[in-house]
Amino acid sequence: MTEPNHIDQVFFFDIDNCLYPPDLGLTALTKSRIHAFALSAGLGPETVVDTCNTYLSDYGLTVRGLMKYHGVDPTEFNEKVDGSLPLEEVIKPDAELRKILERVNIRRWAFTNAGIAHARRVLQCLGIDDLFEGITYCDYTEPNFPCKPERAAYERAMKEAGVTDHRLCYFVDDSSKNIQAAVALGWTAVEVSQTPSTELHIQRIHELPSVLPHLFN
């Protein structure tokens, strides 16, 4: 069997709470906006938190549950939640991360459950938007759009990145469910978490070269 060259391989990078640390406070800001939107969609104040958590767990994204059971417009949700986050005030350029990404010796591709506008904003804030060949994102205008950890989302990422062999795919994400789904497909996946539950893991994105040294110059 011919060994794959570096042009064949793709490193897929999650964005939120992966390329920047979760302690920046954006998770809390996002949740408060999601809950406010859910309340406006008719959820009761006594159940809104638990219901949103259930939708997130069951469907990968809270908005998927809100679409299914409450008929919300996902584009409006995206505008009022991610679109209203003060990213430029919270996320600052990360020179160390940029240097690490520049050392990656295979193709780099962003893979997010967010919309394209949010994804681009985060990458721009970090000062690394020019380092990715492309972005696989959730298209909120598409009916029944796929998202991680659904298999269809990973297959879409592979198709958009132009890779057909699962063994040529590398992945880093902060969600253990997303990591487990990738591993089940045959990807090599690294969890970024302070409390990891998967075999291959790091606590911060800057440690990535320590677990996959052969992918870095």
GROMACS .gro file of C-alpha atoms in nm, residues 66-151:
model
   86
   66LEU     CA    1  -3.606   2.455   1.852
   67MET     CA    2  -3.663   2.410   1.479
   68LYS     CA    3  -3.819   2.067   1.520
   69TYR     CA    4  -4.050   2.135   1.812
   70HIS     CA    5  -4.109   2.510   1.803
   71GLY     CA    6  -4.079   2.601   1.435
   72VAL     CA    7  -3.817   2.869   1.485
   73ASP     CA    8  -3.636   3.034   1.195
   74PRO     CA    9  -3.272   2.919   1.224
   75THR     CA   10  -3.141   3.226   1.043
   76GLU     CA   11  -3.311   3.451   1.299
   77PHE     CA   12  -3.168   3.235   1.578
   78ASN     CA   13  -2.820   3.265   1.428
   79GLU     CA   14  -2.850   3.642   1.397
   80LYS     CA   15  -2.972   3.694   1.754
   81VAL     CA   16  -2.733   3.445   1.917
   82ASP     CA   17  -2.394   3.412   1.744
   83GLY     CA   18  -2.444   3.726   1.540
   84SER     CA   19  -2.480   3.940   1.852
   85LEU     CA   20  -2.176   3.810   2.041
   86PRO     CA   21  -1.903   4.072   2.112
   87LEU     CA   22  -1.630   3.853   1.964
   88GLU     CA   23  -1.397   4.137   1.878
   89GLU     CA   24  -1.400   4.255   2.239
   90VAL     CA   25  -1.332   3.912   2.386
   91ILE     CA   26  -1.108   3.719   2.144
   92LYS     CA   27  -0.763   3.859   2.075
   93PRO     CA   28  -0.496   3.754   1.825
   94ASP     CA   29  -0.301   3.447   1.939
   95ALA     CA   30   0.053   3.467   1.804
   96GLU     CA   31   0.152   3.137   1.966
   97LEU     CA   32  -0.139   2.955   1.804
   98ARG     CA   33  -0.055   3.107   1.468
   99LYS     CA   34   0.302   2.979   1.487
  100ILE     CA   35   0.179   2.631   1.578
  101LEU     CA   36  -0.068   2.621   1.290
  102GLU     CA   37   0.198   2.742   1.048
  103ARG     CA   38   0.405   2.437   1.146
  104VAL     CA   39   0.131   2.191   1.047
  105ASN     CA   40   0.270   2.001   0.747
  106ILE     CA   41  -0.062   1.880   0.604
  107ARG     CA   42  -0.366   2.071   0.478
  108ARG     CA   43  -0.562   2.273   0.735
  109TRP     CA   44  -0.942   2.292   0.726
  110ALA     CA   45  -1.185   2.448   0.976
  111PHE     CA   46  -1.487   2.235   1.075
  112THR     CA   47  -1.751   2.400   1.291
  113ASN     CA   48  -2.113   2.368   1.400
  114ALA     CA   49  -2.145   2.746   1.377
  115GLY     CA   50  -2.254   2.949   1.077
  116ILE     CA   51  -2.003   3.084   0.828
  117ALA     CA   52  -2.015   3.447   0.946
  118HIS     CA   53  -1.942   3.350   1.307
  119ALA     CA   54  -1.665   3.112   1.201
  120ARG     CA   55  -1.491   3.379   0.995
  121ARG     CA   56  -1.522   3.636   1.273
  122VAL     CA   57  -1.359   3.406   1.528
  123LEU     CA   58  -1.072   3.314   1.295
  124GLN     CA   59  -1.018   3.681   1.212
  125CYS     CA   60  -1.016   3.776   1.580
  126LEU     CA   61  -0.751   3.511   1.647
  127GLY     CA   62  -0.545   3.637   1.352
  128ILE     CA   63  -0.541   3.298   1.178
  129ASP     CA   64  -0.815   3.326   0.912
  130ASP     CA   65  -0.561   3.308   0.629
  131LEU     CA   66  -0.422   2.973   0.747
  132PHE     CA   67  -0.720   2.755   0.655
  133GLU     CA   68  -0.788   2.624   0.308
  134GLY     CA   69  -1.161   2.620   0.372
  135ILE     CA   70  -1.441   2.602   0.630
  136THR     CA   71  -1.714   2.341   0.667
  137TYR     CA   72  -1.996   2.506   0.858
  138CYS     CA   73  -2.366   2.477   0.936
  139ASP     CA   74  -2.573   2.644   0.666
  140TYR     CA   75  -2.877   2.770   0.854
  141THR     CA   76  -3.062   2.834   0.526
  142GLU     CA   77  -3.046   2.464   0.438
  143PRO     CA   78  -3.341   2.250   0.555
  144ASN     CA   79  -3.230   1.980   0.799
  145PHE     CA   80  -2.867   2.087   0.779
  146PRO     CA   81  -2.625   1.832   0.932
  147CYS     CA   82  -2.402   1.907   1.229
  148LYS     CA   83  -2.147   1.726   1.439
  149PRO     CA   84  -2.165   1.458   1.574
  150GLU     CA   85  -2.382   1.334   1.287
  151ARG     CA   86  -2.200   1.120   1.031
   0.00000   0.00000   0.00000
